[in-house]
Tab-separated table of C-alpha atoms and ligand atoms in Angstrom:
chain	number	residue	atom	x	y	z
V	1	MET	CA	-56.676	-76.836	32.510
V	2	GLU	CA	-54.531	-79.926	32.863
V	3	LYS	CA	-53.294	-81.261	36.211
V	4	ARG	CA	-49.548	-82.011	36.159
V	5	GLU	CA	-46.861	-83.119	38.622
V	6	GLN	CA	-47.149	-82.972	42.403
V	7	LEU	CA	-45.279	-79.931	43.761
V	8	TYR	CA	-45.750	-80.450	47.461
V	9	GLU	CA	-47.344	-82.725	50.015
V	10	GLY	CA	-48.296	-81.317	53.400
V	11	LYS	CA	-50.013	-82.892	56.392
V	12	ALA	CA	-53.553	-82.276	55.125
V	13	LYS	CA	-53.170	-81.348	51.463
V	14	LYS	CA	-51.255	-82.005	48.263
V	15	VAL	CA	-50.500	-79.342	45.669
V	16	PHE	CA	-50.180	-80.074	41.941
V	17	ALA	CA	-48.878	-77.954	39.064
V	18	THR	CA	-51.110	-77.247	36.069
V	19	ASP	CA	-50.391	-76.279	32.477
V	20	ASP	CA	-50.893	-72.659	33.613
V	21	SER	CA	-47.897	-71.459	35.659
V	22	GLY	CA	-50.139	-69.073	37.617
V	23	LEU	CA	-52.509	-71.788	38.856
V	24	VAL	CA	-52.178	-74.889	41.050
V	25	VAL	CA	-54.541	-77.637	42.184
V	26	VAL	CA	-55.032	-78.258	45.913
V	27	SER	CA	-56.127	-81.770	46.870
V	28	TYR	CA	-57.479	-82.256	50.404
V	29	LYS	CA	-56.559	-85.457	52.285
V	30	ASP	CA	-58.437	-87.334	55.005
V	31	ASP	CA	-55.189	-87.522	57.022
V	32	ALA	CA	-55.273	-85.701	60.339
V	33	THR	CA	-52.343	-84.706	62.514
V	34	ALA	CA	-52.082	-82.794	65.757
V	35	PHE	CA	-49.395	-81.579	68.138
V	36	ASN	CA	-46.940	-80.849	65.347
V	37	GLY	CA	-47.400	-84.281	63.733
V	38	LEU	CA	-47.024	-86.284	66.960
V	39	LYS	CA	-50.622	-87.546	66.793
V	40	LYS	CA	-51.676	-89.073	63.479
V	41	GLY	CA	-54.969	-90.430	62.230
V	42	THR	CA	-57.611	-90.379	59.539
V	43	ILE	CA	-60.952	-88.614	59.604
V	44	ALA	CA	-63.217	-90.292	57.015
V	45	GLY	CA	-64.651	-87.747	54.595
V	46	LYS	CA	-62.608	-84.854	56.023
V	47	GLY	CA	-60.833	-83.961	52.768
V	48	ALA	CA	-64.048	-83.479	50.830
V	49	ILE	CA	-65.727	-81.584	53.689
V	50	ASN	CA	-62.779	-79.230	54.187
V	51	ASN	CA	-62.606	-78.603	50.433
V	52	ARG	CA	-66.278	-77.649	50.242
V	53	VAL	CA	-66.363	-75.667	53.509
V	54	THR	CA	-63.215	-73.721	52.577
V	55	ASN	CA	-64.512	-72.840	49.119
V	56	HIS	CA	-67.905	-71.791	50.462
V	57	LEU	CA	-66.250	-69.442	52.984
V	58	MET	CA	-63.666	-68.143	50.470
V	59	ARG	CA	-66.493	-67.191	48.075
V	60	LEU	CA	-68.279	-65.391	50.891
V	61	LEU	CA	-65.098	-63.514	51.827
V	62	GLU	CA	-64.338	-62.542	48.199
V	63	ALA	CA	-67.853	-61.087	47.950
V	64	GLN	CA	-67.114	-59.052	51.095
V	65	GLY	CA	-63.883	-57.622	49.672
V	66	VAL	CA	-61.202	-59.978	50.999
V	67	PRO	CA	-58.983	-61.145	48.104
V	68	THR	CA	-58.321	-64.902	48.165
V	69	HIS	CA	-56.426	-67.493	46.141
V	70	PHE	CA	-59.683	-69.305	45.247
V	71	VAL	CA	-60.391	-69.811	41.532
V	72	ARG	CA	-62.853	-72.721	41.229
V	73	GLU	CA	-63.805	-76.051	42.732
V	74	LEU	CA	-62.799	-78.906	40.423
V	75	ASN	CA	-64.383	-81.870	42.204
V	76	GLY	CA	-65.169	-83.255	45.652
V	77	ARG	CA	-61.704	-82.870	47.062
V	78	GLU	CA	-59.822	-80.709	44.559
V	79	THR	CA	-59.795	-76.962	43.952
V	80	LEU	CA	-58.000	-74.702	41.507
V	81	VAL	CA	-56.249	-71.808	43.239
V	82	ARG	CA	-53.861	-69.032	42.274
V	83	ARG	CA	-50.218	-69.917	42.726
V	84	VAL	CA	-48.765	-67.819	45.545
V	85	SER	CA	-45.636	-67.773	47.641
V	86	ILE	CA	-46.861	-68.387	51.165
V	87	VAL	CA	-45.950	-65.770	53.774
V	88	PRO	CA	-44.350	-68.090	56.370
V	89	LEU	CA	-46.726	-67.072	59.154
V	90	GLU	CA	-49.785	-68.533	60.815
V	91	VAL	CA	-52.094	-65.676	61.725
V	92	ILE	CA	-54.279	-66.654	64.669
V	93	VAL	CA	-57.417	-64.680	65.411
V	94	ARG	CA	-59.103	-65.154	68.791
V	95	ASN	CA	-62.467	-64.015	70.119
V	96	ILE	CA	-62.785	-66.395	73.078
V	97	ALA	CA	-59.961	-67.916	75.128
V	98	ALA	CA	-59.191	-71.556	74.257
V	99	GLY	CA	-56.317	-73.875	73.419
V	100	SER	CA	-52.796	-72.517	73.693
V	101	LEU	CA	-53.942	-69.046	74.840
V	102	SER	CA	-55.841	-70.544	77.784
V	103	LYS	CA	-52.786	-72.596	78.656
V	104	ARG	CA	-50.295	-69.744	78.320
V	105	LEU	CA	-52.264	-67.131	80.258
V	106	GLY	CA	-54.187	-69.406	82.619
V	107	LEU	CA	-57.582	-68.360	81.228
V	108	PRO	CA	-60.561	-70.718	81.440
V	109	GLU	CA	-61.618	-72.016	78.029
V	110	GLY	CA	-64.689	-70.078	76.962
V	111	ALA	CA	-63.696	-66.791	78.634
V	112	LYS	CA	-64.662	-63.925	76.338
V	113	LEU	CA	-61.783	-61.649	75.364
V	114	SER	CA	-62.625	-57.940	75.722
V	115	GLN	CA	-61.270	-57.417	72.218
V	116	THR	CA	-60.099	-59.583	69.332
V	117	VAL	CA	-56.530	-60.878	69.714
V	118	LEU	CA	-54.178	-61.412	66.749
V	119	GLU	CA	-51.134	-63.664	67.106
V	120	PHE	CA	-48.416	-64.615	64.614
V	121	CYS	CA	-46.465	-67.870	64.535
V	122	TYR	CA	-43.484	-68.572	62.288
V	123	LYS	CA	-44.329	-71.606	60.136
V	124	ASP	CA	-41.525	-74.031	60.923
V	125	ASP	CA	-42.316	-77.586	62.015
V	126	ALA	CA	-38.790	-78.215	63.321
V	127	LEU	CA	-39.122	-75.210	65.649
V	128	GLY	CA	-42.740	-76.045	66.560
V	129	ASP	CA	-44.216	-72.902	64.922
V	130	PRO	CA	-42.926	-70.409	67.533
V	131	MET	CA	-44.960	-67.291	68.294
V	132	VAL	CA	-43.321	-64.138	66.933
V	133	ASN	CA	-44.223	-60.450	66.855
V	134	ARG	CA	-44.084	-57.785	64.163
V	135	TYR	CA	-40.509	-56.838	65.088
V	136	HIS	CA	-39.328	-60.418	64.457
V	137	ILE	CA	-41.295	-60.522	61.195
V	138	ALA	CA	-39.725	-57.272	59.947
V	139	ALA	CA	-36.222	-58.219	61.118
V	140	MET	CA	-36.405	-61.614	59.412
V	141	GLY	CA	-37.908	-60.117	56.244
V	142	TRP	CA	-40.889	-62.521	56.268
V	143	ALA	CA	-43.223	-59.644	55.336
V	144	THR	CA	-42.927	-55.865	55.071
V	145	GLN	CA	-44.722	-53.476	57.447
V	146	GLU	CA	-47.122	-52.604	54.622
V	147	GLU	CA	-47.846	-56.272	53.958
V	148	MET	CA	-48.411	-56.872	57.694
V	149	ASP	CA	-50.820	-53.904	57.874
V	150	LEU	CA	-52.808	-55.504	55.068
V	151	ILE	CA	-52.618	-58.987	56.622
V	152	CYS	CA	-53.948	-57.611	59.930
V	153	ARG	CA	-56.716	-55.669	58.198
V	154	TYR	CA	-57.811	-58.681	56.147
V	155	SER	CA	-57.647	-60.986	59.197
V	156	LEU	CA	-59.948	-58.720	61.226
V	157	LYS	CA	-62.312	-58.432	58.260
V	158	VAL	CA	-62.390	-62.245	57.906
V	159	ASN	CA	-63.252	-62.424	61.611
V	160	GLN	CA	-66.093	-59.895	61.249
V	161	VAL	CA	-67.594	-61.561	58.192
V	162	LEU	CA	-67.294	-65.144	59.427
V	163	SER	CA	-68.378	-64.443	63.023
V	164	ALA	CA	-71.601	-62.800	61.827
V	165	TYR	CA	-72.269	-65.452	59.178
V	166	LEU	CA	-71.679	-68.383	61.541
V	167	LYS	CA	-73.676	-66.817	64.375
V	168	ASP	CA	-76.805	-67.062	62.224
V	169	LEU	CA	-76.082	-70.778	61.791
V	170	GLY	CA	-75.804	-71.319	65.546
V	171	ILE	CA	-72.013	-71.534	65.486
V	172	GLU	CA	-69.695	-69.510	67.700
V	173	LEU	CA	-66.335	-68.690	66.079
V	174	ILE	CA	-63.919	-69.090	68.990
V	175	ASP	CA	-60.624	-68.741	67.123
V	176	PHE	CA	-59.002	-69.666	63.809
V	177	LYS	CA	-55.762	-69.748	61.866
V	178	LEU	CA	-55.190	-68.031	58.525
V	179	GLU	CA	-52.360	-68.088	56.017
V	180	PHE	CA	-51.658	-65.504	53.358
V	181	GLY	CA	-49.776	-65.675	50.072
V	182	LYS	CA	-48.217	-63.264	47.639
V	183	THR	CA	-49.119	-63.498	43.964
V	184	ALA	CA	-46.595	-63.055	41.146
V	185	GLU	CA	-47.908	-59.470	40.879
V	186	GLY	CA	-47.101	-58.874	44.562
V	187	ALA	CA	-50.694	-58.842	45.862
V	188	ILE	CA	-51.413	-60.273	49.304
V	189	VAL	CA	-54.289	-62.780	49.192
V	190	LEU	CA	-55.884	-65.141	51.692
V	191	ALA	CA	-54.631	-68.692	51.009
V	192	ASP	CA	-54.698	-72.160	52.616
V	193	GLU	CA	-57.999	-73.352	54.118
V	194	ILE	CA	-60.750	-72.275	56.503
V	195	SER	CA	-62.283	-75.437	57.891
V	196	PRO	CA	-62.928	-77.399	61.094
V	197	ASP	CA	-59.208	-78.293	60.906
V	198	THR	CA	-58.191	-74.659	61.309
V	199	CYS	CA	-61.031	-73.075	63.295
V	200	ARG	CA	-62.660	-73.672	66.663
V	201	PHE	CA	-66.405	-73.855	66.090
V	202	TRP	CA	-68.670	-74.262	69.138
V	203	ASP	CA	-72.403	-74.823	68.999
V	204	SER	CA	-73.866	-71.509	70.213
V	205	ALA	CA	-76.481	-73.147	72.432
V	206	THR	CA	-74.667	-76.180	73.877
V	207	HIS	CA	-71.015	-75.077	73.432
V	208	GLU	CA	-70.372	-78.520	71.968
V	209	LYS	CA	-67.108	-78.575	70.000
V	210	LEU	CA	-67.655	-79.007	66.237
V	211	ASP	CA	-64.022	-79.019	65.088
V	212	LYS	CA	-60.654	-80.741	65.155
V	213	ASP	CA	-60.392	-80.449	68.939
V	214	ARG	CA	-62.591	-83.598	68.973
V	215	PHE	CA	-59.657	-85.402	67.278
V	216	ARG	CA	-56.890	-83.614	69.208
V	217	ARG	CA	-58.509	-84.393	72.578
V	218	ASP	CA	-60.008	-87.828	71.783
V	219	LEU	CA	-63.560	-86.609	72.411
V	220	GLY	CA	-65.161	-89.001	69.879
V	221	GLY	CA	-67.760	-88.006	67.287
V	222	VAL	CA	-65.087	-86.465	65.047
V	223	GLU	CA	-66.678	-87.348	61.684
V	224	ASP	CA	-70.126	-86.302	62.943
V	225	ALA	CA	-68.800	-82.873	63.933
V	226	TYR	CA	-67.289	-82.275	60.465
V	227	HIS	CA	-70.570	-83.398	58.837
V	228	GLU	CA	-72.567	-81.122	61.131
V	229	ILE	CA	-70.495	-78.111	60.014
V	230	LEU	CA	-70.986	-79.031	56.345
V	231	LYS	CA	-74.724	-79.420	56.948
V	232	ARG	CA	-75.102	-76.078	58.702
V	233	LEU	CA	-73.108	-74.235	56.030
V	234	MET	CA	-74.350	-75.943	52.888
V	235	GLY	CA	-77.665	-77.363	54.088
V	236	GLU	CA	-76.727	-81.004	53.500
H	1	5GP	P1	-54.082	-72.814	69.466
H	1	5GP	O1	-52.941	-71.842	69.380
H	1	5GP	O2	-55.039	-72.486	70.573
H	1	5GP	O3	-53.627	-74.230	69.470
H	1	5GP	O4	-54.905	-72.655	68.102
H	1	5GP	C1	-55.637	-71.495	67.811
H	1	5GP	C2	-56.470	-71.709	66.556
H	1	5GP	O5	-55.630	-71.787	65.432
H	1	5GP	C3	-57.299	-72.999	66.552
H	1	5GP	O6	-58.523	-72.734	65.886
H	1	5GP	C4	-56.466	-73.975	65.742
H	1	5GP	O7	-57.298	-74.852	65.016
H	1	5GP	C5	-55.708	-73.048	64.800
H	1	5GP	N1	-54.324	-73.488	64.611
H	1	5GP	C6	-53.201	-73.033	65.218
H	1	5GP	N2	-52.116	-73.662	64.768
H	1	5GP	C7	-52.545	-74.549	63.858
H	1	5GP	C8	-51.880	-75.516	63.033
H	1	5GP	O8	-50.646	-75.672	63.016
H	1	5GP	N3	-52.676	-76.267	62.230
H	1	5GP	C9	-54.040	-76.120	62.212
H	1	5GP	N4	-54.769	-76.922	61.410
H	1	5GP	N5	-54.682	-75.208	62.949
H	1	5GP	C10	-53.953	-74.438	63.763
């Protein structure tokens, strides 16, 4: 496998073509942004940690029956993944009220939701990723009803598998964001990353935040939190 030209550069990752048209290389950056790019910074070591954490969790999910884009880790910050066309939605899964849900509904952060909440946002930076529902998604043709049924089923399965796995490591999975892609064959697979950038992880005992909220909210100890997650997941 040979790495070729850069296809795309996002806020946290770059994507490169390979000599196989069905495969691309994802390269994780240390750059951090928040509030739709308004806040910018660097988190030393973040790229490598997010690469390893994502791949560890993707392997776990594959073993539990959730199809993903993961193929193999190439090095510290690069991974080979299946080429997909990204469904232009952020799927947000919530177990505990926090962040924008707390703000929108006036719920204290940390309030347990009586059941898991799924939200969808249309991926569009210029519009600020507006929340949409399944009627908007169908009307705009972003995904079919069948694809959305699958996306919801996979998202709830990811929540079940990760919540149980992280609980044993003393981590509470508050909420997280997923993205899905469609392969050339038309299969829906989990794509993007699952990392402290895209999840809220709270220490089960102390409720200390071990995720990107430390950067977003200037809480300090950002690098330490990312390292702590790596250590709990991979034992190092
Ligand atoms: P909220 O809507 O409360 O800001 O975010 C809910 C969850 O989804 C959090 O775990 C947050 O990290 C994740 N999330 C939502 N939107 C984004 C986004 O645009 N980028 C990243 N990295 N995570 C997001």
